Amino acid sequence: MGKKVMKIAILTGGGDCPGLNAVIRAVTKTLILENNAEITGILDGYDGLVLEEYRKLGYSDVSGILAMGGTILGTSNVANPYKYPVKDCDKIVFKDLSKTVIRNLKKLGAECLVCVGGDGTLNIANSLFRDGVPVVGIPKTIDNDIYGTDVSFGFDTAMSIAAEGIDRLETTGQSHHRIMILEVMGRRSGWLALYAGVAGGADIVLLPEIPYDMDVVAKVVKARNGMGKRFSMVVVSEGAKPKGGDVVGRKVLNDGSDPIRLGGIGFVLADDISRMTGLETRTVVLGHLMRGGSPTPFDRVLGTRLGVKAAGLIQKKKYGYMVGVNGSDLVDVPLTVVAKGSRLVPPDHELIKQAKSVGTSFGV
Ligand code: F6P
């Protein structure tokens, strides 16, 4: 009897992010070259497992995709097999289709499912593992908020785009003596605002983890004006909120994704700043520009490292883990640990202290 062929399935779930294709390429190439494996790409995240929508991934399918943005497999941020949205007349109802998914995976003959995603996708991976599916997780998100890893791929690209945004807003803001506000993504975590703010030398950085005091923000802007700097650069996280206030959401959702689609705090802030200082203010919301396009070399390298590391876990049949980064080392972390929550910016984080040392205000 011939040797059994190794069959592996891979999906990308949640919001897309630069570096996903680098990961798909690394997992696929490693397992084809080292194990002659058969790789099945699941289309559109967990949706593809419910609907049995797949494509085979051969070596040539993953060649030339390292620098490509998005994901060649497609993704979904609402497809949760344990709470799958199904249309019932005019309403959306949620059904547990996890057994269907497990049955479909068995039909595929996959000995492991690689789940590349953020906290939502990895939580589902953890539940599938609990229910008997051999899984390996790979952390993806521009927000950098996954528990168990110091960094996720996609963050560097998104942060660099935001830093470039700050550079560009500064020159126009300086010319017009305006207060420029850049609203960045990140959900309930402020990593993107913090790193981009420091990289761009922002004067004020507002994070979800440190509710701001509007009086302090106005005072900083006025003080700069008093020093002859008739311009200020403010970076605000989409999830930031004033002391005693709440986040600003564009939409309340009931489709299985995040219940609030954040966005708009930059405009609220602009109104408050111009009312309290009398200065002209403009807001730019970067939004999905941060997620699109080619990954930075750092994210290509990180995606490759994490993908090869995940392939290594599969080769050892070490399931139920997410690969991650600890300092400069790659590690594997139990998915049960990853599922514990989000990694937020600690208010006493070293970079916050360093930013304060160079005069950046956090609005408190
Ligand atoms: O989690 C990644 C992220 O880009 C967040 O920063 C943002 O709040 C959210 O996804 C946007 O999601 P969507 O693509 O559904 O608008």
CSV table of C-alpha atoms and ligand atoms in Angstrom, one decimal:
chain,number,residue,atom,x,y,z
A,1,MET,CA,0.0,0.0,0.0
A,2,GLY,CA,1.3,3.5,-0.9
A,3,LYS,CA,2.1,6.1,1.7
A,4,LYS,CA,-0.9,8.1,2.8
A,5,VAL,CA,-0.9,11.6,1.3
A,6,MET,CA,-0.9,14.5,3.8
A,7,LYS,CA,-4.0,16.6,3.2
A,8,ILE,CA,-4.3,20.0,4.8
A,9,ALA,CA,-7.0,22.7,4.6
A,10,ILE,CA,-6.4,26.4,5.1
A,11,LEU,CA,-8.7,29.4,5.5
A,12,THR,CA,-8.4,33.1,6.1
A,13,GLY,CA,-11.1,34.6,8.3
A,14,GLY,CA,-12.2,38.0,9.6
A,15,GLY,CA,-11.2,41.3,8.1
A,16,ASP,CA,-8.4,41.0,5.5
A,17,CYS,CA,-5.0,42.4,6.1
A,18,PRO,CA,-1.7,42.8,4.2
A,19,GLY,CA,0.4,39.6,4.5
A,20,LEU,CA,-2.3,37.0,4.3
A,21,ASN,CA,-1.0,35.8,0.9
A,22,ALA,CA,2.5,35.6,2.3
A,23,VAL,CA,1.2,33.2,4.9
A,24,ILE,CA,-0.8,31.1,2.5
A,25,ARG,CA,2.3,30.8,0.3
A,26,ALA,CA,4.6,29.9,3.2
A,27,VAL,CA,2.3,27.1,4.6
A,28,THR,CA,1.5,25.7,1.1
A,29,LYS,CA,5.1,25.8,-0.3
A,30,THR,CA,6.6,24.3,2.9
A,31,LEU,CA,4.1,21.4,3.1
A,32,ILE,CA,4.4,20.7,-0.7
A,33,LEU,CA,8.2,20.8,-0.8
A,34,GLU,CA,8.8,18.9,2.5
A,35,ASN,CA,5.8,16.6,2.6
A,36,ASN,CA,4.4,16.4,-0.8
A,37,ALA,CA,1.1,17.5,0.8
A,38,GLU,CA,-2.2,18.2,-0.9
A,39,ILE,CA,-3.5,21.6,0.2
A,40,THR,CA,-7.1,22.7,-0.1
A,41,GLY,CA,-7.9,26.4,0.2
A,42,ILE,CA,-11.3,27.1,1.9
A,43,LEU,CA,-13.0,30.1,0.2
A,44,ASP,CA,-14.3,33.1,2.2
A,45,GLY,CA,-13.3,31.9,5.7
A,46,TYR,CA,-15.7,29.6,7.6
A,47,ASP,CA,-18.3,30.3,4.9
A,48,GLY,CA,-16.5,28.0,2.6
A,49,LEU,CA,-16.6,25.2,5.1
A,50,VAL,CA,-20.4,25.6,5.5
A,51,LEU,CA,-21.0,25.9,1.8
A,52,GLU,CA,-18.3,23.4,0.7
A,53,GLU,CA,-16.5,26.0,-1.5
A,54,TYR,CA,-12.9,25.2,-2.0
A,55,ARG,CA,-10.0,25.4,-4.4
A,56,LYS,CA,-6.9,23.2,-4.6
A,57,LEU,CA,-3.6,25.1,-3.9
A,58,GLY,CA,-0.7,23.8,-6.0
A,59,TYR,CA,2.8,25.2,-5.9
A,60,SER,CA,2.2,27.4,-8.9
A,61,ASP,CA,-1.1,28.8,-7.4
A,62,VAL,CA,0.9,30.4,-4.5
A,63,SER,CA,3.9,31.6,-6.6
A,64,GLY,CA,4.0,35.3,-7.2
A,65,ILE,CA,1.6,36.2,-4.4
A,66,LEU,CA,4.1,37.2,-1.7
A,67,ALA,CA,3.7,41.0,-2.3
A,68,MET,CA,0.0,40.9,-3.1
A,69,GLY,CA,-2.5,42.6,-0.7
A,70,GLY,CA,-5.8,40.9,0.3
A,71,THR,CA,-6.2,37.1,0.3
A,72,ILE,CA,-6.5,34.9,-2.7
A,73,LEU,CA,-8.9,32.7,-0.7
A,74,GLY,CA,-11.4,35.5,0.2
A,75,THR,CA,-12.6,36.0,3.7
A,76,SER,CA,-15.7,36.7,5.8
A,77,ASN,CA,-16.1,38.4,9.2
A,78,VAL,CA,-19.6,37.2,9.8
A,79,ALA,CA,-19.3,33.4,9.1
A,80,ASN,CA,-19.2,31.7,12.5
A,81,PRO,CA,-20.2,28.0,12.2
A,82,TYR,CA,-21.4,28.1,15.8
A,83,LYS,CA,-23.6,31.1,15.2
A,84,TYR,CA,-24.1,31.1,11.5
A,85,PRO,CA,-26.4,33.9,10.1
A,86,VAL,CA,-29.3,32.4,8.1
A,87,LYS,CA,-32.0,34.4,6.4
A,88,ASP,CA,-35.5,33.5,7.7
A,89,CYS,CA,-38.2,35.5,5.9
A,90,ASP,CA,-37.1,39.1,6.6
A,91,LYS,CA,-35.0,38.4,9.6
A,92,ILE,CA,-31.5,37.0,10.2
A,93,VAL,CA,-31.5,34.0,12.6
A,94,PHE,CA,-28.3,32.3,13.9
A,95,LYS,CA,-27.9,28.5,13.7
A,96,ASP,CA,-25.2,26.2,15.1
A,97,LEU,CA,-23.8,24.6,11.9
A,98,SER,CA,-20.6,23.4,13.6
A,99,LYS,CA,-21.5,19.7,13.0
A,100,THR,CA,-22.0,20.4,9.3
A,101,VAL,CA,-18.5,22.0,9.1
A,102,ILE,CA,-16.9,19.1,11.0
A,103,ARG,CA,-18.6,16.6,8.6
A,104,ASN,CA,-17.4,18.6,5.6
A,105,LEU,CA,-13.8,18.7,6.9
A,106,LYS,CA,-14.0,14.9,7.3
A,107,LYS,CA,-15.3,14.6,3.7
A,108,LEU,CA,-12.3,16.6,2.5
A,109,GLY,CA,-10.0,14.1,4.3
A,110,ALA,CA,-8.1,17.0,5.9
A,111,GLU,CA,-5.9,16.0,8.8
A,112,CYS,CA,-5.5,19.6,9.9
A,113,LEU,CA,-7.3,22.9,9.4
A,114,VAL,CA,-5.0,26.0,9.4
A,115,CYS,CA,-7.0,29.0,10.6
A,116,VAL,CA,-5.4,32.4,9.7
A,117,GLY,CA,-7.3,35.2,11.5
A,118,GLY,CA,-7.9,37.5,14.3
A,119,ASP,CA,-9.5,36.9,17.7
A,120,GLY,CA,-12.9,35.9,16.2
A,121,THR,CA,-11.4,33.4,13.8
A,122,LEU,CA,-9.0,32.0,16.4
A,123,ASN,CA,-11.8,31.7,19.0
A,124,ILE,CA,-13.8,29.6,16.5
A,125,ALA,CA,-10.7,27.6,15.8
A,126,ASN,CA,-10.4,26.9,19.6
A,127,SER,CA,-14.0,25.7,19.7
A,128,LEU,CA,-13.5,23.5,16.7
A,129,PHE,CA,-10.4,22.0,18.4
A,130,ARG,CA,-12.5,21.4,21.5
A,131,ASP,CA,-14.9,19.6,19.3
A,132,GLY,CA,-12.3,17.3,17.9
A,133,VAL,CA,-10.9,19.1,14.8
A,134,PRO,CA,-7.1,19.2,14.6
A,135,VAL,CA,-6.3,22.9,14.0
A,136,VAL,CA,-3.4,25.3,13.9
A,137,GLY,CA,-3.9,29.0,14.2
A,138,ILE,CA,-1.9,31.9,12.7
A,139,PRO,CA,-2.5,35.5,14.1
A,140,LYS,CA,-3.6,38.1,11.6
A,141,THR,CA,-4.8,41.7,12.3
A,142,ILE,CA,-3.8,45.2,11.7
A,143,ASP,CA,-5.1,46.0,15.2
A,144,ASN,CA,-2.2,44.0,16.9
A,145,ASP,CA,-4.6,43.0,19.7
A,146,ILE,CA,-4.3,39.2,19.7
A,147,TYR,CA,-3.5,37.7,23.0
A,148,GLY,CA,-0.4,35.5,23.0
A,149,THR,CA,1.7,37.2,20.4
A,150,ASP,CA,3.7,40.4,20.6
A,151,VAL,CA,2.9,41.2,17.0
A,152,SER,CA,0.6,40.1,14.3
A,153,PHE,CA,1.4,40.5,10.6
A,154,GLY,CA,-0.5,43.4,8.9
A,155,PHE,CA,0.2,45.7,11.8
A,156,ASP,CA,3.4,47.1,10.4
A,157,THR,CA,1.8,47.8,7.0
A,158,ALA,CA,-1.2,49.6,8.5
A,159,MET,CA,0.9,51.5,10.9
A,160,SER,CA,3.3,52.7,8.1
A,161,ILE,CA,0.3,53.8,6.0
A,162,ALA,CA,-1.0,55.9,9.0
A,163,ALA,CA,2.5,57.3,9.6
A,164,GLU,CA,2.7,58.4,6.0
A,165,GLY,CA,-0.8,59.9,6.4
A,166,ILE,CA,0.5,62.0,9.3
A,167,ASP,CA,3.5,63.2,7.3
A,168,ARG,CA,1.2,64.3,4.5
A,169,LEU,CA,-1.4,66.0,6.8
A,170,GLU,CA,1.4,67.9,8.6
A,171,THR,CA,2.5,69.7,5.5
A,172,THR,CA,-0.9,70.9,4.5
A,173,GLY,CA,-1.9,71.6,8.1
A,174,GLN,CA,1.3,73.7,8.6
A,175,SER,CA,0.6,75.7,5.4
A,176,HIS,CA,-3.0,76.6,6.5
A,177,HIS,CA,-2.3,76.8,10.3
A,178,ARG,CA,-4.9,74.2,11.0
A,179,ILE,CA,-5.5,71.5,13.5
A,180,MET,CA,-5.3,68.2,11.6
A,181,ILE,CA,-6.9,65.1,13.0
A,182,LEU,CA,-6.2,61.6,11.6
A,183,GLU,CA,-8.6,58.9,12.8
A,184,VAL,CA,-7.1,55.4,12.5
A,185,MET,CA,-8.5,51.9,12.9
A,186,GLY,CA,-7.7,49.5,15.7
A,187,ARG,CA,-11.1,48.7,17.2
A,188,ARG,CA,-10.8,48.8,21.0
A,189,SER,CA,-7.0,48.8,21.0
A,190,GLY,CA,-4.7,51.8,20.5
A,191,TRP,CA,-1.6,50.1,19.1
A,192,LEU,CA,-2.0,51.6,15.6
A,193,ALA,CA,-2.6,55.1,16.9
A,194,LEU,CA,0.3,54.8,19.4
A,195,TYR,CA,3.0,53.6,17.0
A,196,ALA,CA,1.8,55.7,14.0
A,197,GLY,CA,1.6,58.8,16.3
A,198,VAL,CA,5.1,58.3,17.5
A,199,ALA,CA,6.4,57.5,14.0
A,200,GLY,CA,4.7,60.7,12.7
A,201,GLY,CA,5.6,62.9,15.7
A,202,ALA,CA,2.0,63.7,16.5
A,203,ASP,CA,1.3,66.3,19.2
A,204,ILE,CA,-1.7,64.6,20.6
A,205,VAL,CA,-2.5,60.8,20.5
A,206,LEU,CA,-5.8,59.6,21.8
A,207,LEU,CA,-6.2,55.9,22.6
A,208,PRO,CA,-9.2,53.7,23.7
A,209,GLU,CA,-7.2,52.6,26.7
A,210,ILE,CA,-6.8,56.2,28.0
A,211,PRO,CA,-10.1,58.1,28.0
A,212,TYR,CA,-9.2,61.7,27.2
A,213,ASP,CA,-10.1,65.0,28.9
A,214,MET,CA,-11.4,67.5,26.3
A,215,ASP,CA,-10.1,70.4,28.5
A,216,VAL,CA,-6.6,69.0,28.4
A,217,VAL,CA,-6.8,68.5,24.6
A,218,ALA,CA,-7.9,72.1,24.1
A,219,LYS,CA,-5.3,73.3,26.5
A,220,VAL,CA,-2.5,71.5,24.6
A,221,VAL,CA,-3.6,72.9,21.3
A,222,LYS,CA,-3.9,76.5,22.7
A,223,ALA,CA,-0.5,76.2,24.4
A,224,ARG,CA,1.1,75.2,21.1
A,225,ASN,CA,-0.6,78.2,19.4
A,226,GLY,CA,0.6,80.4,22.1
A,227,MET,CA,4.2,79.2,21.4
A,228,GLY,CA,3.8,80.4,17.8
A,229,LYS,CA,3.0,76.8,16.5
A,230,ARG,CA,-0.2,77.6,14.7
A,231,PHE,CA,-0.6,74.0,13.8
A,232,SER,CA,-1.2,70.7,15.7
A,233,MET,CA,-1.4,67.1,14.6
A,234,VAL,CA,-3.8,64.8,16.5
A,235,VAL,CA,-4.1,61.1,16.0
A,236,VAL,CA,-7.2,59.4,17.4
A,237,SER,CA,-8.1,55.7,17.5
A,238,GLU,CA,-11.6,54.9,16.2
A,239,GLY,CA,-12.3,53.4,19.6
A,240,ALA,CA,-11.2,56.4,21.7
A,241,LYS,CA,-13.6,58.1,24.0
A,242,PRO,CA,-13.7,61.1,26.3
A,243,LYS,CA,-13.7,60.6,30.1
A,244,GLY,CA,-17.2,59.6,31.1
A,245,GLY,CA,-18.3,59.4,27.5
A,246,ASP,CA,-18.7,56.6,25.0
A,247,VAL,CA,-17.3,55.4,21.7
A,248,VAL,CA,-18.7,56.8,18.4
A,249,GLY,CA,-20.2,54.2,16.2
A,250,ARG,CA,-21.4,54.5,12.6
A,251,LYS,CA,-23.7,51.5,12.8
A,252,VAL,CA,-25.1,49.0,15.3
A,253,LEU,CA,-25.0,45.6,13.6
A,254,ASN,CA,-26.7,42.2,14.2
A,255,ASP,CA,-25.0,40.1,11.5
A,256,GLY,CA,-22.6,38.2,13.8
A,257,SER,CA,-19.7,40.6,13.3
A,258,ASP,CA,-18.6,43.2,15.9
A,259,PRO,CA,-21.9,44.7,17.3
A,260,ILE,CA,-20.7,48.3,16.7
A,261,ARG,CA,-19.0,49.5,13.6
A,262,LEU,CA,-16.7,52.2,15.0
A,263,GLY,CA,-16.0,55.4,13.3
A,264,GLY,CA,-16.5,59.1,13.5
A,265,ILE,CA,-14.8,60.1,16.7
A,266,GLY,CA,-12.4,62.3,14.6
A,267,PHE,CA,-15.3,64.5,13.6
A,268,VAL,CA,-16.7,64.8,17.1
A,269,LEU,CA,-13.2,65.8,18.2
A,270,ALA,CA,-12.8,68.4,15.5
A,271,ASP,CA,-16.1,70.1,16.5
A,272,ASP,CA,-15.0,70.1,20.1
A,273,ILE,CA,-11.5,71.5,19.3
A,274,SER,CA,-12.8,74.3,17.1
A,275,ARG,CA,-15.5,75.2,19.6
A,276,MET,CA,-13.1,75.3,22.5
A,277,THR,CA,-10.1,76.9,20.7
A,278,GLY,CA,-11.6,78.9,17.9
A,279,LEU,CA,-9.1,77.2,15.5
A,280,GLU,CA,-9.8,75.8,12.2
A,281,THR,CA,-9.8,72.0,12.2
A,282,ARG,CA,-10.0,69.2,9.6
A,283,THR,CA,-10.5,65.4,10.0
A,284,VAL,CA,-9.3,62.6,7.8
A,285,VAL,CA,-10.5,59.0,8.4
A,286,LEU,CA,-8.0,56.5,7.0
A,287,GLY,CA,-10.3,53.5,7.3
A,288,HIS,CA,-9.8,50.6,4.9
A,289,LEU,CA,-6.9,52.3,3.2
A,290,MET,CA,-4.9,50.9,6.1
A,291,ARG,CA,-5.9,47.3,5.2
A,292,GLY,CA,-5.4,47.4,1.4
A,293,GLY,CA,-2.4,47.0,-0.8
A,294,SER,CA,0.9,45.4,-0.6
A,295,PRO,CA,2.4,44.3,2.7
A,296,THR,CA,5.7,46.0,3.9
A,297,PRO,CA,8.8,43.8,3.7
A,298,PHE,CA,8.5,43.4,7.5
A,299,ASP,CA,5.1,41.8,7.1
A,300,ARG,CA,6.2,39.7,4.2
A,301,VAL,CA,9.0,38.3,6.4
A,302,LEU,CA,6.8,37.9,9.4
A,303,GLY,CA,4.0,36.2,7.4
A,304,THR,CA,6.6,33.8,5.9
A,305,ARG,CA,8.1,33.0,9.4
A,306,LEU,CA,4.7,32.3,10.9
A,307,GLY,CA,3.5,30.2,7.9
A,308,VAL,CA,6.7,28.0,8.0
A,309,LYS,CA,6.4,27.7,11.8
A,310,ALA,CA,2.7,26.6,11.5
A,311,ALA,CA,3.8,24.0,8.9
A,312,GLY,CA,6.3,22.8,11.4
A,313,LEU,CA,3.5,22.3,14.0
A,314,ILE,CA,1.5,20.3,11.4
A,315,GLN,CA,4.5,18.1,10.6
A,316,LYS,CA,4.8,17.4,14.4
A,317,LYS,CA,1.0,16.9,14.6
A,318,LYS,CA,1.0,19.5,17.4
A,319,TYR,CA,-2.6,20.8,17.2
A,320,GLY,CA,-4.6,23.3,19.2
A,321,TYR,CA,-1.9,25.9,19.1
A,322,MET,CA,-1.4,29.4,17.5
A,323,VAL,CA,2.0,30.3,16.3
A,324,GLY,CA,3.1,33.7,17.7
A,325,VAL,CA,6.0,36.0,18.4
A,326,ASN,CA,7.7,36.5,21.8
A,327,GLY,CA,10.4,39.1,21.6
A,328,SER,CA,12.4,38.0,18.5
A,329,ASP,CA,11.5,34.3,18.9
A,330,LEU,CA,8.6,32.4,17.3
A,331,VAL,CA,6.5,30.5,19.9
A,332,ASP,CA,3.4,28.3,20.0
A,333,VAL,CA,0.6,29.3,22.3
A,334,PRO,CA,-2.4,27.1,23.2
A,335,LEU,CA,-5.6,28.4,21.6
A,336,THR,CA,-7.3,28.2,25.0
A,337,VAL,CA,-4.9,31.0,26.1
A,338,VAL,CA,-5.4,33.0,22.9
A,339,ALA,CA,-9.2,32.9,23.5
A,340,LYS,CA,-8.8,34.6,26.9
A,341,GLY,CA,-9.2,38.1,25.5
A,342,SER,CA,-7.7,41.0,23.7
A,343,ARG,CA,-4.2,42.5,24.1
A,344,LEU,CA,-4.7,46.1,24.8
A,345,VAL,CA,-2.1,48.9,25.3
A,346,PRO,CA,-1.2,49.0,29.0
A,347,PRO,CA,-1.5,52.7,30.0
A,348,ASP,CA,2.0,52.5,31.5
A,349,HIS,CA,3.5,51.1,28.3
A,350,GLU,CA,7.1,52.0,27.6
A,351,LEU,CA,6.3,53.8,24.3
A,352,ILE,CA,3.7,56.0,26.0
A,353,LYS,CA,6.3,57.1,28.5
A,354,GLN,CA,8.8,57.7,25.8
A,355,ALA,CA,6.2,59.7,23.7
A,356,LYS,CA,5.5,61.8,26.8
A,357,SER,CA,9.2,62.5,27.2
A,358,VAL,CA,9.3,64.1,23.7
A,359,GLY,CA,6.2,66.2,24.5
A,360,THR,CA,3.3,64.1,23.1
A,361,SER,CA,0.1,64.5,25.0
A,362,PHE,CA,-2.4,61.6,25.6
A,363,GLY,CA,-5.1,64.1,26.5
A,364,VAL,CA,-5.0,63.5,30.2
B,1,F6P,O1,-10.1,44.3,13.0
B,1,F6P,C1,-9.6,45.0,11.8
B,1,F6P,C2,-10.4,46.2,11.5
B,1,F6P,O2,-9.9,46.8,10.4
B,1,F6P,C3,-10.6,47.2,12.7
B,1,F6P,O3,-9.5,48.0,12.9
B,1,F6P,C4,-11.9,47.9,12.2
B,1,F6P,O4,-12.6,48.4,13.3
B,1,F6P,C5,-12.7,46.8,11.5
B,1,F6P,O5,-11.7,45.8,11.2
B,1,F6P,C6,-13.4,47.2,10.3
B,1,F6P,O6,-14.2,46.2,9.9
B,1,F6P,P1,-15.0,46.1,8.5
B,1,F6P,O7,-14.0,45.7,7.4
B,1,F6P,O8,-16.0,45.1,8.7
B,1,F6P,O9,-15.5,47.5,8.2
